[in-house]
Amino acid sequence: MSKAPEMKAAALTTDKCKHLNIVVAGQGAIGSLWCWYLTQYSAVNLSTVTRAPAFPTSPTISSFPNTPSAPKLKKQLSFSHFNGQSYQYHCLLADDKTLNNADLLVVCLKSYDAAQLVNNIASKLAPTTDILLVHNGMGVYEALSDKIKATHNIYTCLTTHGAFRPTKSHVIHTGLGSFDIGRHAFVQNEPAPWFNALKCALPNAHWQSDIKTKQWQKLAINCVINPLTALNNVCNGEITQAQYLPQISAIAKEVSEVASSQDITLEANTIVEQALAVAQATANNVSSTLADVRADRTTEINAINGYICQLAIEAGISVPSNSALVEQVNALLKSAAPSQ
Ligand SMILES: NC(=O)C1=CN([C@@H]2O[C@H](COP(=O)(O)OP(=O)(O)OC[C@H]3O[C@@H](n4cnc5c(N)ncnc54)[C@H](OP(=O)(O)O)[C@@H]3O)[C@@H](O)[C@H]2O)C=CC1
Ligand SMILES: CC(C)(CO)C(=O)C(=O)O
């Protein structure tokens, strides 16, 4: 276990970057990745929201009441870089005061948990707190309350970084990717005020003026790769085999029609090409849906192909391939099996 490189924090601290109060909600794989990189950047005051204090907390500080003068709860965590180096770090747990002072709430939960968390803690946030949703699939924004959408600026982050959490207190950055960030539901050329700090702290953070189109492109790729890999219990590369092409074409055609109903242009043959290219580029990956199925965890299929089905109903479009995939993937979980 090494000490975190001090040079990095110093190098990242430029006076171009404003000091920010950031709360990261969710201490899973991606939330822990955010926390590690943000704690290395001294211009950010970071605290976290977890479901339960499941992480070991320092015995010397864990039992203080939440008064302004008392030390706050701290979690001891470790981070392993994909180069093999490991480091220890700690995060403060957010209390009502830190939530109320937050400039930015970064929500790193699975798509099926994210909206409920935000709806539950929004009353503790000041109206000036911006909310950044980091998840696969779609539909989280739509599930936020109207009041939250009217009060806060909502942003979306798509990530291709890989993170794995072998234990509740240890995260491994398994693959270097990028963070694409933009204003949800708006085309916004000007980066958000806090974006420069994120750009300084995180590896490969990019502002996207039209995140919605990017989100749809990623959704379309996930609609192809995730259910097919899960149902056939294969790594991503396998679905580039010719036998999968008719099913891939059928999925892509339906996704293209539904995208069009949302004023998004995504040609079916482009979806096929992009999905096959990503499947090839990530040939040895176990897709997140297959990983969830293997672990008998709830999948995000309802936010992927299920989102297409939901929009299709609203638009009166028939999507039999996507509907069947959602049903079949949901039926794979042991917990979904009918009791005898
Ligand atoms: N991991 C990866 O490499 C990638 C993930 N993504 C996407 O990022 C999103 C997050 O994924 P990932 O980090 O892997 O998922 P994880 O399951 O590792 O993390 C989700 C975390 O959310 C926590 N959580 C759930 N409900 C609450 C709540 N009410 N309050 C506080 N915390 C809560 C869980 O708590 P608990 O620990 O108690 O279960 C868990 O720690 C997903 O949409 C995923 O598809 C995208 C690209 C890559
Ligand atoms: C792009 C892909 C398919 C990579 O595995 C992914 O996003 C996932 O597994 O959810």
Short mmCIF file of C-alpha atoms and ligand atoms in Angstrom, two decimals:
data_model
loop_
_atom_site.label_atom_id
_atom_site.label_comp_id
_atom_site.label_asym_id
_atom_site.label_seq_id
_atom_site.Cartn_x
_atom_site.Cartn_y
_atom_site.Cartn_z
CA MET A 1 0.00 0.00 0.00
CA SER A 2 1.60 3.31 -1.06
CA LYS A 3 1.03 6.85 0.05
CA ALA A 4 -0.88 8.87 -2.55
CA PRO A 5 1.52 10.84 -4.75
CA GLU A 6 1.66 14.38 -3.31
CA MET A 7 2.95 15.78 -6.57
CA LYS A 8 -0.33 14.98 -8.23
CA ALA A 9 -2.42 17.08 -5.84
CA ALA A 10 0.02 19.95 -6.22
CA ALA A 11 0.07 19.67 -9.99
CA LEU A 12 -3.70 19.62 -10.17
CA THR A 13 -4.14 22.65 -7.93
CA THR A 14 -4.24 25.53 -10.33
CA ASP A 15 -5.78 28.83 -9.38
CA LYS A 16 -7.95 28.59 -12.49
CA CYS A 17 -9.99 25.99 -10.55
CA LYS A 18 -12.48 27.28 -8.00
CA HIS A 19 -12.78 25.64 -4.57
CA LEU A 20 -15.90 23.45 -4.59
CA ASN A 21 -18.11 21.55 -2.15
CA ILE A 22 -18.95 18.21 -3.77
CA VAL A 23 -21.06 15.38 -2.35
CA VAL A 24 -20.80 11.99 -4.06
CA ALA A 25 -23.84 9.76 -3.45
CA GLY A 26 -23.17 6.02 -3.77
CA GLN A 27 -19.95 4.35 -2.74
CA GLY A 28 -20.05 1.53 -5.27
CA ALA A 29 -17.45 1.03 -8.00
CA ILE A 30 -18.00 4.30 -9.89
CA GLY A 31 -18.76 6.41 -6.79
CA SER A 32 -15.53 5.20 -5.17
CA LEU A 33 -13.61 6.05 -8.34
CA TRP A 34 -14.97 9.61 -8.20
CA CYS A 35 -14.12 9.84 -4.50
CA TRP A 36 -10.53 8.70 -4.97
CA TYR A 37 -9.82 11.19 -7.75
CA LEU A 38 -11.61 14.06 -6.00
CA THR A 39 -9.79 13.46 -2.71
CA GLN A 40 -6.49 13.85 -4.59
CA TYR A 41 -7.52 17.33 -5.66
CA SER A 42 -7.15 19.86 -2.89
CA ALA A 43 -9.55 22.44 -4.36
CA VAL A 44 -12.52 20.15 -3.62
CA ASN A 45 -14.21 19.60 -0.24
CA LEU A 46 -15.59 16.10 -0.66
CA SER A 47 -18.11 14.15 1.35
CA THR A 48 -20.22 11.10 0.56
CA VAL A 49 -23.69 9.69 1.03
CA THR A 50 -23.90 5.93 1.53
CA ARG A 51 -26.83 3.61 2.04
CA ALA A 52 -25.51 2.38 5.37
CA PRO A 53 -22.28 3.01 7.29
CA ALA A 54 -21.02 -0.34 6.03
CA PHE A 55 -17.40 0.83 5.72
CA PRO A 56 -15.02 0.64 8.66
CA THR A 57 -14.97 4.02 10.36
CA SER A 58 -12.18 5.29 12.57
CA PRO A 59 -13.02 4.33 16.17
CA THR A 60 -11.63 7.60 17.44
CA ILE A 61 -14.10 9.70 15.51
CA SER A 62 -17.06 7.51 14.71
CA SER A 63 -19.26 8.25 17.69
CA PHE A 64 -19.23 12.04 17.81
CA PRO A 65 -22.59 13.76 17.47
CA ASN A 66 -23.14 15.87 14.36
CA THR A 67 -22.35 19.25 15.85
CA PRO A 68 -20.42 21.91 13.93
CA SER A 69 -17.41 21.57 16.26
CA ALA A 70 -17.32 17.75 16.26
CA PRO A 71 -15.26 15.79 13.74
CA LYS A 72 -17.41 14.15 11.08
CA LEU A 73 -17.65 10.41 10.40
CA LYS A 74 -14.86 9.21 8.17
CA LYS A 75 -14.58 6.09 6.06
CA GLN A 76 -11.26 4.32 5.48
CA LEU A 77 -10.98 3.14 1.89
CA SER A 78 -8.42 1.80 -0.56
CA PHE A 79 -7.92 2.41 -4.24
CA SER A 80 -5.93 0.30 -6.72
CA HIS A 81 -4.74 1.85 -9.95
CA PHE A 82 -4.75 -0.26 -13.11
CA ASN A 83 -0.92 0.04 -13.01
CA GLY A 84 -0.97 -2.12 -9.87
CA GLN A 85 -0.29 0.62 -7.26
CA SER A 86 -2.65 0.75 -4.26
CA TYR A 87 -3.34 3.65 -1.93
CA GLN A 88 -5.34 4.28 1.23
CA TYR A 89 -7.61 7.27 1.54
CA HIS A 90 -10.58 8.39 3.53
CA CYS A 91 -13.88 10.14 2.84
CA LEU A 92 -16.04 12.20 5.15
CA LEU A 93 -19.68 11.20 5.41
CA ALA A 94 -22.03 14.01 4.41
CA ASP A 95 -24.27 15.42 7.11
CA ASP A 96 -27.21 17.82 6.65
CA LYS A 97 -24.87 20.83 6.73
CA THR A 98 -22.53 19.52 4.03
CA LEU A 99 -25.53 18.59 1.88
CA ASN A 100 -26.93 22.08 2.30
CA ASN A 101 -23.58 23.63 1.33
CA ALA A 102 -22.99 21.41 -1.69
CA ASP A 103 -22.25 23.08 -5.02
CA LEU A 104 -22.62 19.73 -6.75
CA LEU A 105 -24.26 16.39 -5.91
CA VAL A 106 -22.79 13.57 -8.01
CA VAL A 107 -25.16 10.58 -8.07
CA CYS A 108 -23.32 7.29 -8.71
CA LEU A 109 -26.11 4.74 -8.17
CA LYS A 110 -27.55 2.09 -10.45
CA SER A 111 -30.27 3.53 -12.70
CA TYR A 112 -33.04 1.79 -10.71
CA ASP A 113 -31.92 3.38 -7.39
CA ALA A 114 -30.77 6.84 -8.47
CA ALA A 115 -34.02 8.82 -8.75
CA GLN A 116 -35.33 7.63 -5.38
CA LEU A 117 -32.12 8.70 -3.64
CA VAL A 118 -32.27 12.17 -5.22
CA ASN A 119 -36.00 12.53 -4.48
CA ASN A 120 -35.30 11.57 -0.85
CA ILE A 121 -32.42 13.95 -0.15
CA ALA A 122 -33.42 16.91 -2.33
CA SER A 123 -35.09 18.73 0.57
CA LYS A 124 -31.66 18.93 2.27
CA LEU A 125 -30.07 20.62 -0.76
CA ALA A 126 -29.95 24.35 -1.41
CA PRO A 127 -31.62 25.41 -4.71
CA THR A 128 -28.14 26.36 -5.96
CA THR A 129 -26.90 22.75 -5.78
CA ASP A 130 -26.41 21.25 -9.22
CA ILE A 131 -27.09 17.53 -9.66
CA LEU A 132 -24.96 15.28 -11.87
CA LEU A 133 -26.40 11.85 -12.73
CA VAL A 134 -23.81 9.15 -13.51
CA HIS A 135 -25.44 5.96 -14.77
CA ASN A 136 -25.98 3.58 -17.66
CA GLY A 137 -29.32 3.51 -19.46
CA MET A 138 -32.01 6.18 -19.35
CA GLY A 139 -35.07 7.24 -17.42
CA VAL A 140 -33.54 8.54 -14.19
CA TYR A 141 -34.10 12.20 -15.10
CA GLU A 142 -37.73 11.47 -15.99
CA ALA A 143 -38.25 9.83 -12.57
CA LEU A 144 -37.06 12.91 -10.65
CA SER A 145 -39.82 14.96 -9.09
CA ASP A 146 -41.04 18.01 -11.03
CA LYS A 147 -39.95 20.20 -8.13
CA ILE A 148 -36.36 18.96 -8.34
CA LYS A 149 -36.29 19.47 -12.11
CA ALA A 150 -37.64 23.00 -11.69
CA THR A 151 -35.28 23.90 -8.83
CA HIS A 152 -31.92 22.38 -9.75
CA ASN A 153 -29.77 22.28 -12.85
CA ILE A 154 -29.50 18.61 -13.81
CA TYR A 155 -26.49 17.24 -15.67
CA THR A 156 -25.63 13.81 -17.04
CA CYS A 157 -22.30 11.98 -17.07
CA LEU A 158 -21.58 9.01 -19.32
CA THR A 159 -18.48 7.04 -18.50
CA THR A 160 -16.38 4.44 -20.25
CA HIS A 161 -14.00 4.05 -17.29
CA GLY A 162 -13.99 0.58 -15.77
CA ALA A 163 -14.26 0.19 -12.00
CA PHE A 164 -14.65 -2.90 -9.83
CA ARG A 165 -15.26 -3.05 -6.10
CA PRO A 166 -14.06 -6.43 -4.76
CA THR A 167 -15.00 -5.42 -1.20
CA LYS A 168 -17.09 -2.58 0.23
CA SER A 169 -13.95 -0.60 1.09
CA HIS A 170 -11.75 -1.31 -1.94
CA VAL A 171 -12.12 -0.11 -5.53
CA ILE A 172 -9.98 -1.05 -8.53
CA HIS A 173 -9.77 1.28 -11.52
CA THR A 174 -9.78 -1.55 -14.06
CA GLY A 175 -9.76 0.44 -17.29
CA LEU A 176 -8.94 3.98 -18.33
CA GLY A 177 -11.85 5.55 -20.20
CA SER A 178 -13.47 8.97 -20.15
CA PHE A 179 -16.23 10.98 -18.51
CA ASP A 180 -18.55 12.83 -20.91
CA ILE A 181 -20.53 15.48 -19.07
CA GLY A 182 -23.28 17.81 -20.27
CA ARG A 183 -26.49 19.58 -19.26
CA HIS A 184 -29.39 17.14 -19.31
CA ALA A 185 -32.15 17.87 -21.82
CA PHE A 186 -30.44 21.03 -23.09
CA VAL A 187 -27.81 21.82 -25.65
CA GLN A 188 -25.34 23.89 -23.60
CA ASN A 189 -22.06 24.90 -25.18
CA GLU A 190 -20.69 26.66 -22.10
CA PRO A 191 -19.36 24.18 -19.49
CA ALA A 192 -21.00 24.27 -16.06
CA PRO A 193 -19.16 26.48 -13.51
CA TRP A 194 -17.74 23.44 -11.65
CA PHE A 195 -16.61 21.61 -14.80
CA ASN A 196 -13.08 23.02 -14.81
CA ALA A 197 -12.47 21.56 -11.34
CA LEU A 198 -13.71 18.15 -12.50
CA LYS A 199 -11.51 18.41 -15.56
CA CYS A 200 -8.53 19.07 -13.29
CA ALA A 201 -9.36 16.22 -10.90
CA LEU A 202 -10.70 13.39 -13.07
CA PRO A 203 -8.94 11.47 -15.83
CA ASN A 204 -10.33 12.39 -19.26
CA ALA A 205 -13.34 14.52 -18.36
CA HIS A 206 -14.90 16.18 -21.43
CA TRP A 207 -17.70 18.71 -21.68
CA GLN A 208 -20.38 17.69 -24.20
CA SER A 209 -22.68 20.43 -25.41
CA ASP A 210 -25.22 17.84 -26.64
CA ILE A 211 -25.12 15.03 -24.10
CA LYS A 212 -28.59 13.77 -25.11
CA THR A 213 -27.40 12.62 -28.53
CA LYS A 214 -24.36 10.94 -26.90
CA GLN A 215 -26.65 9.28 -24.39
CA TRP A 216 -28.83 7.87 -27.17
CA GLN A 217 -25.80 6.60 -29.07
CA LYS A 218 -24.61 4.77 -25.95
CA LEU A 219 -28.14 3.54 -25.20
CA ALA A 220 -28.44 2.05 -28.70
CA ILE A 221 -25.13 0.19 -28.28
CA ASN A 222 -26.19 -1.11 -24.85
CA CYS A 223 -29.57 -2.19 -26.29
CA VAL A 224 -27.68 -4.55 -28.61
CA ILE A 225 -24.73 -5.79 -26.55
CA ASN A 226 -26.17 -6.06 -23.04
CA PRO A 227 -29.18 -8.34 -23.55
CA LEU A 228 -27.52 -10.57 -26.16
CA THR A 229 -24.43 -11.18 -24.02
CA ALA A 230 -26.58 -11.82 -20.94
CA LEU A 231 -28.99 -14.21 -22.65
CA ASN A 232 -26.24 -16.17 -24.39
CA ASN A 233 -23.82 -16.00 -21.43
CA VAL A 234 -20.99 -14.77 -23.68
CA CYS A 235 -18.36 -12.01 -23.66
CA ASN A 236 -19.00 -8.95 -25.82
CA GLY A 237 -16.87 -10.10 -28.78
CA GLU A 238 -18.96 -13.22 -29.34
CA ILE A 239 -21.97 -11.27 -30.61
CA THR A 240 -19.99 -10.15 -33.69
CA GLN A 241 -20.56 -13.70 -35.03
CA ALA A 242 -22.83 -13.79 -38.11
CA GLN A 243 -25.53 -15.81 -36.33
CA TYR A 244 -26.44 -12.77 -34.18
CA LEU A 245 -26.83 -10.35 -37.09
CA PRO A 246 -30.58 -10.84 -37.79
CA GLN A 247 -31.42 -10.22 -34.12
CA ILE A 248 -29.05 -7.23 -33.92
CA SER A 249 -30.65 -5.72 -37.04
CA ALA A 250 -34.15 -6.17 -35.58
CA ILE A 251 -33.16 -4.49 -32.28
CA ALA A 252 -31.46 -1.64 -34.15
CA LYS A 253 -34.46 -1.00 -36.40
CA GLU A 254 -36.79 -0.65 -33.42
CA VAL A 255 -34.34 1.56 -31.47
CA SER A 256 -33.94 3.77 -34.54
CA GLU A 257 -37.73 4.23 -34.88
CA VAL A 258 -38.13 5.07 -31.20
CA ALA A 259 -35.16 7.49 -31.32
CA SER A 260 -36.80 9.21 -34.25
CA SER A 261 -39.98 9.69 -32.19
CA GLN A 262 -37.77 11.66 -29.75
CA ASP A 263 -36.25 13.79 -32.54
CA ILE A 264 -32.99 11.84 -32.39
CA THR A 265 -31.53 10.70 -35.69
CA LEU A 266 -29.96 7.26 -35.32
CA GLU A 267 -29.93 5.17 -38.49
CA ALA A 268 -30.46 1.45 -37.91
CA ASN A 269 -27.38 0.50 -39.92
CA THR A 270 -25.26 2.99 -37.94
CA ILE A 271 -26.48 1.39 -34.70
CA VAL A 272 -25.49 -2.04 -36.03
CA GLU A 273 -22.05 -0.79 -37.12
CA GLN A 274 -21.38 1.01 -33.82
CA ALA A 275 -22.60 -1.87 -31.65
CA LEU A 276 -20.40 -4.34 -33.54
CA ALA A 277 -17.41 -1.98 -33.31
CA VAL A 278 -17.84 -1.59 -29.53
CA ALA A 279 -18.40 -5.34 -29.11
CA GLN A 280 -15.16 -5.94 -31.03
CA ALA A 281 -13.23 -3.27 -29.09
CA THR A 282 -14.44 -4.72 -25.77
CA ALA A 283 -14.34 -8.34 -26.98
CA ASN A 284 -13.14 -9.83 -23.67
CA ASN A 285 -15.48 -7.74 -21.48
CA VAL A 286 -18.29 -9.28 -19.52
CA SER A 287 -21.09 -6.76 -20.10
CA SER A 288 -22.57 -5.14 -17.01
CA THR A 289 -25.86 -6.98 -17.61
CA LEU A 290 -24.18 -10.38 -17.87
CA ALA A 291 -22.10 -9.57 -14.76
CA ASP A 292 -25.32 -8.72 -12.87
CA VAL A 293 -27.05 -11.89 -14.09
CA ARG A 294 -24.08 -14.04 -13.06
CA ALA A 295 -24.17 -12.45 -9.60
CA ASP A 296 -27.99 -12.76 -9.50
CA ARG A 297 -28.22 -8.97 -9.01
CA THR A 298 -30.96 -6.77 -10.43
CA THR A 299 -29.86 -5.68 -13.91
CA GLU A 300 -30.30 -2.28 -15.57
CA ILE A 301 -32.15 -3.84 -18.53
CA ASN A 302 -35.33 -1.89 -17.66
CA ALA A 303 -33.35 1.36 -18.16
CA ILE A 304 -31.84 0.08 -21.43
CA ASN A 305 -34.18 -1.96 -23.69
CA GLY A 306 -36.97 -1.30 -21.17
CA TYR A 307 -36.64 2.44 -21.77
CA ILE A 308 -37.10 1.85 -25.49
CA CYS A 309 -40.26 -0.18 -24.74
CA GLN A 310 -41.63 2.55 -22.47
CA LEU A 311 -41.14 5.28 -25.10
CA ALA A 312 -42.52 2.95 -27.80
CA ILE A 313 -45.80 2.58 -25.90
CA GLU A 314 -46.10 6.37 -25.60
CA ALA A 315 -45.36 6.82 -29.32
CA GLY A 316 -47.49 3.87 -30.51
CA ILE A 317 -44.51 2.01 -32.01
CA SER A 318 -44.28 -1.77 -32.00
CA VAL A 319 -40.99 -3.08 -30.51
CA PRO A 320 -41.38 -6.87 -30.20
CA SER A 321 -37.65 -7.63 -30.20
CA ASN A 322 -36.84 -5.21 -27.40
CA SER A 323 -39.88 -6.28 -25.34
CA ALA A 324 -38.93 -9.94 -25.61
CA LEU A 325 -35.35 -9.19 -24.56
CA VAL A 326 -36.45 -7.29 -21.45
CA GLU A 327 -38.72 -10.14 -20.43
CA GLN A 328 -36.10 -12.80 -21.09
CA VAL A 329 -33.31 -10.98 -19.24
CA ASN A 330 -35.53 -10.29 -16.23
CA ALA A 331 -36.48 -13.98 -16.17
CA LEU A 332 -32.80 -14.99 -15.93
CA LEU A 333 -32.51 -13.90 -12.31
CA LYS A 334 -33.03 -16.73 -9.86
CA SER A 335 -34.99 -14.32 -7.72
CA ALA A 336 -37.42 -13.96 -10.67
CA ALA A 337 -38.10 -17.70 -10.89
CA PRO A 338 -41.67 -18.64 -9.92
CA SER A 339 -41.76 -20.33 -6.51
CA GLN A 340 -42.60 -24.06 -6.56
N1 LIG B 1 -18.57 -0.13 -12.73
C1 LIG B 1 -18.28 0.26 -13.95
O1 LIG B 1 -17.19 -0.04 -14.46
C2 LIG B 1 -19.24 1.11 -14.74
C3 LIG B 1 -20.49 1.46 -14.23
N2 LIG B 1 -21.31 2.29 -14.96
C4 LIG B 1 -22.62 2.68 -14.47
O2 LIG B 1 -22.47 3.49 -13.30
C5 LIG B 1 -23.60 3.29 -12.43
C6 LIG B 1 -23.07 2.88 -11.05
O3 LIG B 1 -22.46 1.62 -11.24
P1 LIG B 1 -21.51 0.92 -10.17
O4 LIG B 1 -20.79 1.93 -9.37
O5 LIG B 1 -20.72 -0.10 -10.91
O6 LIG B 1 -22.60 0.18 -9.27
P2 LIG B 1 -22.42 -0.38 -7.80
O7 LIG B 1 -23.50 -1.37 -7.59
O8 LIG B 1 -21.01 -0.78 -7.57
O9 LIG B 1 -22.69 0.90 -6.90
C7 LIG B 1 -23.95 1.43 -6.65
C8 LIG B 1 -23.90 1.96 -5.24
O10 LIG B 1 -25.10 2.64 -4.95
C9 LIG B 1 -25.36 2.42 -3.58
N3 LIG B 1 -26.73 2.75 -3.23
C10 LIG B 1 -27.89 2.15 -3.63
N4 LIG B 1 -28.95 2.76 -3.07
C11 LIG B 1 -28.45 3.76 -2.29
C12 LIG B 1 -29.03 4.74 -1.45
N5 LIG B 1 -30.34 4.83 -1.31
N6 LIG B 1 -28.22 5.59 -0.79
C13 LIG B 1 -26.89 5.55 -0.94
N7 LIG B 1 -26.26 4.63 -1.72
C14 LIG B 1 -27.04 3.75 -2.38
C15 LIG B 1 -25.04 0.97 -3.38
O11 LIG B 1 -24.91 0.72 -2.00
P3 LIG B 1 -24.47 -0.70 -1.39
O12 LIG B 1 -22.97 -0.70 -1.48
O13 LIG B 1 -24.99 -0.64 -0.01
O14 LIG B 1 -25.09 -1.73 -2.27
C16 LIG B 1 -23.74 0.85 -4.17
O15 LIG B 1 -22.64 1.14 -3.34
C17 LIG B 1 -24.45 2.20 -13.09
O16 LIG B 1 -25.48 2.78 -13.83
C18 LIG B 1 -23.46 1.50 -14.03
O17 LIG B 1 -24.08 0.87 -15.14
C19 LIG B 1 -20.94 2.79 -16.20
C20 LIG B 1 -19.71 2.45 -16.72
C21 LIG B 1 -18.78 1.60 -16.06
C1 LIG B 2 -20.27 -0.85 -23.64
C2 LIG B 2 -20.57 -2.01 -22.70
C3 LIG B 2 -21.42 -3.03 -23.39
C4 LIG B 2 -19.20 -2.57 -22.38
O1 LIG B 2 -19.25 -3.78 -21.71
C5 LIG B 2 -21.28 -1.49 -21.48
O2 LIG B 2 -21.52 -0.32 -21.35
C6 LIG B 2 -21.83 -2.39 -20.43
O3 LIG B 2 -21.31 -3.50 -20.25
O4 LIG B 2 -22.78 -1.96 -19.78
#
